[in-house]
Amino acid sequence: MQMNNQWAVVTGASSGIGAEFARQLSEKGYSVFLVGRREERLVQVQKALKNSSEILVCDLAEKTDLDMLKKRLQSLRPGIVINNAGFGVCGPFTDYAEEAEGMIRVNIEALHALTMEALCIMEKQGHGSILNVGSAAGLLPCGPYMTDYYATKAYVVSMTSGLGEELRRKGSPVRIFCLCPGPVNTEFNQVAHVHFSLPGITAQRCVREALQGMARGRMLIVPGRVVRTGLFLQRFVPRRLVIHLIAGSQKRKME
């Protein structure tokens, strides 16, 4: 990951992990292009940045907005793209059909389209890094009561891992990474209407470990020792029992 004065694009930059990526990348010398739905929040984040920046207000669930951002990428020719935009919903599968459709458009379709666009641009310019924000949920078998969310994050992990190997084999100048955090103290809880059973790490720590992992060339980045240990140990537990435990944990979150 080249640390110089070029553009870094961050989606979902109005709060939480996205806002923190914007701050830390700005401190490293990047000009930051902030993307999000809430203009007032984007402006607040922008005011705190040390380097030059621009904002784009758009909803990545809308195709016209997604196409607008893709065109903007072509003119910016970014050195780094952080695909952070995403959200989750919690509850029985049939209770959140409309919300789930929007979540799939943002968590999967928009992320796929932006990864494709960024990759084509970066291969032409001869350098670049893409970081797709997944979740520790994407490394687990499934997530009853957050079924669609876990499935979308499993897609992010699988797609990014497969593409990473393709790029490595052909000697591409572009590197791709997947960030899989566990609980992080952001607005995610309120949006998804859940309460984490484990203590969360700060967004600052999450982003710091993500950037360190990228600098070291780690394709799959899991911040936080507790989460890394838990993910390792679950490999030795029968799959059915893991699913049962996740279902119980998710049910308690809703309560």
Short mmCIF file of C-alpha atoms in Angstrom, two decimals:
data_model
loop_
_atom_site.label_atom_id
_atom_site.label_comp_id
_atom_site.label_asym_id
_atom_site.label_seq_id
_atom_site.Cartn_x
_atom_site.Cartn_y
_atom_site.Cartn_z
CA MET A 1 0.00 0.00 0.00
CA GLN A 2 1.66 3.19 -1.18
CA MET A 3 1.53 6.01 1.35
CA ASN A 4 1.64 9.18 -0.76
CA ASN A 5 -0.54 12.04 -1.86
CA GLN A 6 -3.07 10.21 -4.00
CA TRP A 7 -6.77 9.56 -3.64
CA ALA A 8 -8.28 7.11 -1.19
CA VAL A 9 -11.98 6.39 -1.65
CA VAL A 10 -13.95 5.36 1.44
CA THR A 11 -17.59 4.29 1.22
CA GLY A 12 -19.79 4.40 4.30
CA ALA A 13 -17.58 7.24 5.50
CA SER A 14 -20.14 9.19 7.52
CA SER A 15 -19.51 7.32 10.79
CA GLY A 16 -17.84 4.41 12.53
CA ILE A 17 -15.16 2.41 10.74
CA GLY A 18 -15.54 4.38 7.51
CA ALA A 19 -15.02 7.74 9.22
CA GLU A 20 -12.00 6.36 11.02
CA PHE A 21 -10.50 5.05 7.78
CA ALA A 22 -10.89 8.55 6.37
CA ARG A 23 -9.09 10.10 9.35
CA GLN A 24 -6.20 7.66 9.43
CA LEU A 25 -5.66 7.66 5.67
CA SER A 26 -5.69 11.46 5.67
CA GLU A 27 -3.01 11.42 8.35
CA LYS A 28 -0.93 9.17 6.11
CA GLY A 29 -1.03 11.74 3.34
CA TYR A 30 -3.94 10.59 1.20
CA SER A 31 -6.51 12.91 -0.30
CA VAL A 32 -9.77 11.31 0.82
CA PHE A 33 -12.97 10.94 -1.18
CA LEU A 34 -15.78 10.35 1.32
CA VAL A 35 -18.93 8.54 0.20
CA GLY A 36 -22.10 8.18 2.26
CA ARG A 37 -25.81 8.90 2.54
CA ARG A 38 -25.74 11.59 5.26
CA GLU A 39 -24.32 14.87 4.01
CA GLU A 40 -24.15 16.57 7.41
CA ARG A 41 -22.15 13.70 8.87
CA LEU A 42 -19.82 13.58 5.86
CA VAL A 43 -19.15 17.31 6.26
CA GLN A 44 -18.33 16.78 9.94
CA VAL A 45 -15.85 14.04 9.07
CA GLN A 46 -14.37 16.15 6.29
CA LYS A 47 -13.71 19.08 8.65
CA ALA A 48 -11.54 16.86 10.85
CA LEU A 49 -9.28 15.66 8.02
CA LYS A 50 -5.72 16.93 7.74
CA ASN A 51 -5.39 16.54 3.97
CA SER A 52 -7.51 17.56 0.98
CA SER A 53 -10.87 15.81 0.58
CA GLU A 54 -14.14 15.70 -1.32
CA ILE A 55 -17.54 14.24 -0.48
CA LEU A 56 -20.17 12.46 -2.53
CA VAL A 57 -23.65 11.96 -1.10
CA CYS A 58 -25.18 8.80 -2.52
CA ASP A 59 -27.08 5.65 -1.59
CA LEU A 60 -25.32 2.58 -2.95
CA ALA A 61 -28.57 0.62 -2.88
CA GLU A 62 -29.66 2.82 -5.81
CA LYS A 63 -28.23 1.90 -9.21
CA THR A 64 -28.07 5.50 -10.44
CA ASP A 65 -26.03 6.50 -7.39
CA LEU A 66 -23.77 3.47 -7.78
CA ASP A 67 -23.15 4.31 -11.44
CA MET A 68 -22.34 7.90 -10.44
CA LEU A 69 -19.68 6.68 -8.03
CA LYS A 70 -18.21 4.30 -10.61
CA LYS A 71 -17.77 7.20 -13.03
CA ARG A 72 -16.15 9.26 -10.29
CA LEU A 73 -13.65 6.48 -9.66
CA GLN A 74 -12.58 6.68 -13.29
CA SER A 75 -11.70 10.37 -12.95
CA LEU A 76 -10.07 10.06 -9.51
CA ARG A 77 -7.86 7.05 -10.38
CA PRO A 78 -7.55 6.19 -6.67
CA GLY A 79 -4.60 4.45 -5.10
CA ILE A 80 -6.80 2.79 -2.50
CA VAL A 81 -10.50 1.93 -2.27
CA ILE A 82 -12.14 0.99 1.04
CA ASN A 83 -15.46 -0.78 0.36
CA ASN A 84 -16.88 -0.22 3.82
CA ALA A 85 -20.54 0.63 3.14
CA GLY A 86 -22.88 -2.02 4.52
CA PHE A 87 -25.44 -2.75 7.21
CA GLY A 88 -27.23 -5.60 8.94
CA VAL A 89 -30.71 -6.49 10.09
CA CYS A 90 -31.64 -8.84 12.91
CA GLY A 91 -34.75 -10.94 13.37
CA PRO A 92 -36.65 -13.92 11.93
CA PHE A 93 -35.98 -14.39 8.20
CA THR A 94 -39.50 -13.52 7.03
CA ASP A 95 -39.79 -10.36 9.15
CA TYR A 96 -37.27 -8.23 7.27
CA ALA A 97 -37.81 -8.95 3.58
CA GLU A 98 -37.64 -5.33 2.40
CA GLU A 99 -34.65 -4.42 4.56
CA ALA A 100 -32.86 -7.60 3.46
CA GLU A 101 -33.22 -6.67 -0.22
CA GLY A 102 -31.55 -3.33 0.39
CA MET A 103 -28.84 -4.99 2.46
CA ILE A 104 -28.04 -7.44 -0.34
CA ARG A 105 -27.81 -4.59 -2.85
CA VAL A 106 -25.34 -2.69 -0.67
CA ASN A 107 -23.36 -5.51 0.98
CA ILE A 108 -22.99 -7.63 -2.17
CA GLU A 109 -24.01 -5.95 -5.43
CA ALA A 110 -22.47 -2.53 -4.80
CA LEU A 111 -19.31 -4.01 -3.28
CA HIS A 112 -18.90 -6.33 -6.27
CA ALA A 113 -19.42 -3.51 -8.78
CA LEU A 114 -16.98 -1.16 -7.05
CA THR A 115 -14.37 -3.90 -6.68
CA MET A 116 -14.64 -4.62 -10.41
CA GLU A 117 -14.40 -0.93 -11.34
CA ALA A 118 -11.49 -0.23 -9.01
CA LEU A 119 -9.59 -3.32 -10.16
CA CYS A 120 -9.83 -2.37 -13.84
CA ILE A 121 -8.66 1.19 -13.09
CA MET A 122 -5.79 0.07 -10.86
CA GLU A 123 -4.48 -2.57 -13.25
CA LYS A 124 -4.33 0.05 -16.01
CA GLN A 125 -2.46 2.52 -13.80
CA GLY A 126 -0.13 -0.18 -12.49
CA HIS A 127 -0.81 0.00 -8.76
CA GLY A 128 -3.54 0.09 -6.14
CA SER A 129 -5.09 -1.58 -3.12
CA ILE A 130 -8.69 -2.57 -2.43
CA LEU A 131 -9.98 -3.40 1.03
CA ASN A 132 -13.40 -5.02 1.30
CA VAL A 133 -14.94 -4.83 4.75
CA GLY A 134 -16.47 -8.16 5.61
CA SER A 135 -17.07 -9.41 9.13
CA ALA A 136 -16.09 -12.20 11.48
CA ALA A 137 -19.66 -13.34 10.77
CA GLY A 138 -18.50 -14.25 7.26
CA LEU A 139 -16.04 -16.75 8.73
CA LEU A 140 -18.72 -18.66 10.66
CA PRO A 141 -21.07 -21.36 9.28
CA CYS A 142 -24.19 -19.18 9.39
CA GLY A 143 -26.10 -16.80 11.64
CA PRO A 144 -29.67 -17.70 12.57
CA TYR A 145 -31.73 -14.52 13.19
CA MET A 146 -29.18 -12.58 11.13
CA THR A 147 -29.30 -15.08 8.29
CA ASP A 148 -28.98 -12.68 5.36
CA TYR A 149 -26.31 -10.54 7.01
CA TYR A 150 -24.05 -13.52 7.72
CA ALA A 151 -24.62 -14.74 4.16
CA THR A 152 -23.66 -11.38 2.63
CA LYS A 153 -20.46 -11.26 4.64
CA ALA A 154 -19.61 -14.85 3.68
CA TYR A 155 -19.87 -13.68 0.07
CA VAL A 156 -17.46 -10.81 0.76
CA VAL A 157 -14.90 -13.17 2.33
CA SER A 158 -15.19 -15.78 -0.43
CA MET A 159 -15.14 -13.34 -3.34
CA THR A 160 -12.21 -11.36 -1.97
CA SER A 161 -10.22 -14.51 -1.15
CA GLY A 162 -10.77 -16.00 -4.59
CA LEU A 163 -9.91 -12.77 -6.37
CA GLY A 164 -6.83 -12.32 -4.21
CA GLU A 165 -5.47 -15.68 -5.33
CA GLU A 166 -6.22 -14.87 -8.98
CA LEU A 167 -4.30 -11.61 -8.69
CA ARG A 168 -1.38 -13.28 -6.93
CA ARG A 169 -1.09 -15.99 -9.58
CA LYS A 170 -0.97 -13.57 -12.48
CA GLY A 171 1.41 -11.15 -10.76
CA SER A 172 -1.06 -8.27 -10.71
CA PRO A 173 0.14 -4.90 -9.38
CA VAL A 174 -3.17 -4.65 -7.49
CA ARG A 175 -3.59 -6.10 -4.02
CA ILE A 176 -6.92 -6.91 -2.40
CA PHE A 177 -7.69 -7.43 1.26
CA CYS A 178 -10.65 -8.46 3.41
CA LEU A 179 -11.23 -6.98 6.86
CA CYS A 180 -13.25 -9.25 9.16
CA PRO A 181 -13.83 -7.52 12.48
CA GLY A 182 -15.85 -8.88 15.33
CA PRO A 183 -17.81 -6.43 17.51
CA VAL A 184 -16.74 -2.81 16.99
CA ASN A 185 -18.19 0.05 19.01
CA THR A 186 -20.04 1.89 16.23
CA GLU A 187 -23.63 2.69 15.22
CA PHE A 188 -24.02 -0.81 13.75
CA ASN A 189 -25.74 -2.04 16.92
CA GLN A 190 -28.48 0.56 16.74
CA VAL A 191 -29.09 0.08 13.01
CA ALA A 192 -29.30 -3.71 13.30
CA HIS A 193 -31.22 -3.53 16.63
CA VAL A 194 -28.82 -5.86 18.42
CA HIS A 195 -26.60 -5.88 21.50
CA PHE A 196 -23.24 -7.63 21.20
CA SER A 197 -22.54 -10.39 23.70
CA LEU A 198 -18.78 -9.68 23.53
CA PRO A 199 -17.12 -6.35 24.30
CA GLY A 200 -16.32 -4.43 21.14
CA ILE A 201 -13.03 -2.87 20.11
CA THR A 202 -12.79 0.77 19.11
CA ALA A 203 -13.04 1.86 15.50
CA GLN A 204 -9.58 3.40 15.88
CA ARG A 205 -8.05 0.06 16.82
CA CYS A 206 -9.96 -1.77 14.09
CA VAL A 207 -8.70 0.57 11.37
CA ARG A 208 -5.16 0.72 12.75
CA GLU A 209 -4.90 -3.08 12.65
CA ALA A 210 -6.46 -3.12 9.18
CA LEU A 211 -3.87 -0.72 7.76
CA GLN A 212 -1.07 -2.59 9.50
CA GLY A 213 -2.32 -5.84 8.02
CA MET A 214 -2.45 -4.33 4.54
CA ALA A 215 1.11 -3.02 4.90
CA ARG A 216 2.23 -6.54 5.84
CA GLY A 217 0.39 -8.10 2.91
CA ARG A 218 -2.16 -10.05 4.96
CA MET A 219 -5.10 -10.80 2.68
CA LEU A 220 -7.47 -11.75 5.52
CA ILE A 221 -7.35 -9.34 8.45
CA VAL A 222 -9.13 -10.14 11.75
CA PRO A 223 -8.52 -7.43 14.37
CA GLY A 224 -8.60 -8.31 18.04
CA ARG A 225 -6.97 -11.31 19.71
CA VAL A 226 -10.19 -12.51 21.37
CA VAL A 227 -12.04 -12.77 18.04
CA ARG A 228 -9.07 -14.43 16.31
CA THR A 229 -8.86 -17.00 19.09
CA GLY A 230 -12.60 -17.70 18.98
CA LEU A 231 -12.57 -18.19 15.22
CA PHE A 232 -9.64 -20.57 15.51
CA LEU A 233 -11.24 -22.65 18.27
CA GLN A 234 -14.61 -22.98 16.48
CA ARG A 235 -12.89 -25.14 13.87
CA PHE A 236 -12.66 -27.92 16.47
CA VAL A 237 -16.34 -27.78 17.47
CA PRO A 238 -19.00 -29.76 15.53
CA ARG A 239 -20.67 -27.52 12.93
CA ARG A 240 -24.15 -28.23 14.27
CA LEU A 241 -23.12 -27.17 17.77
CA VAL A 242 -21.54 -23.96 16.46
CA ILE A 243 -24.79 -23.09 14.66
CA HIS A 244 -26.78 -23.85 17.81
CA LEU A 245 -24.56 -21.58 19.90
CA ILE A 246 -24.75 -18.76 17.33
CA ALA A 247 -28.54 -19.02 17.24
CA GLY A 248 -28.71 -18.72 21.02
CA SER A 249 -26.38 -15.74 21.01
CA GLN A 250 -28.34 -13.97 18.26
CA LYS A 251 -31.62 -14.62 20.08
CA ARG A 252 -30.22 -13.01 23.22
CA LYS A 253 -29.05 -9.98 21.22
CA MET A 254 -32.61 -9.29 20.11
CA GLU A 255 -33.82 -9.50 23.69
#
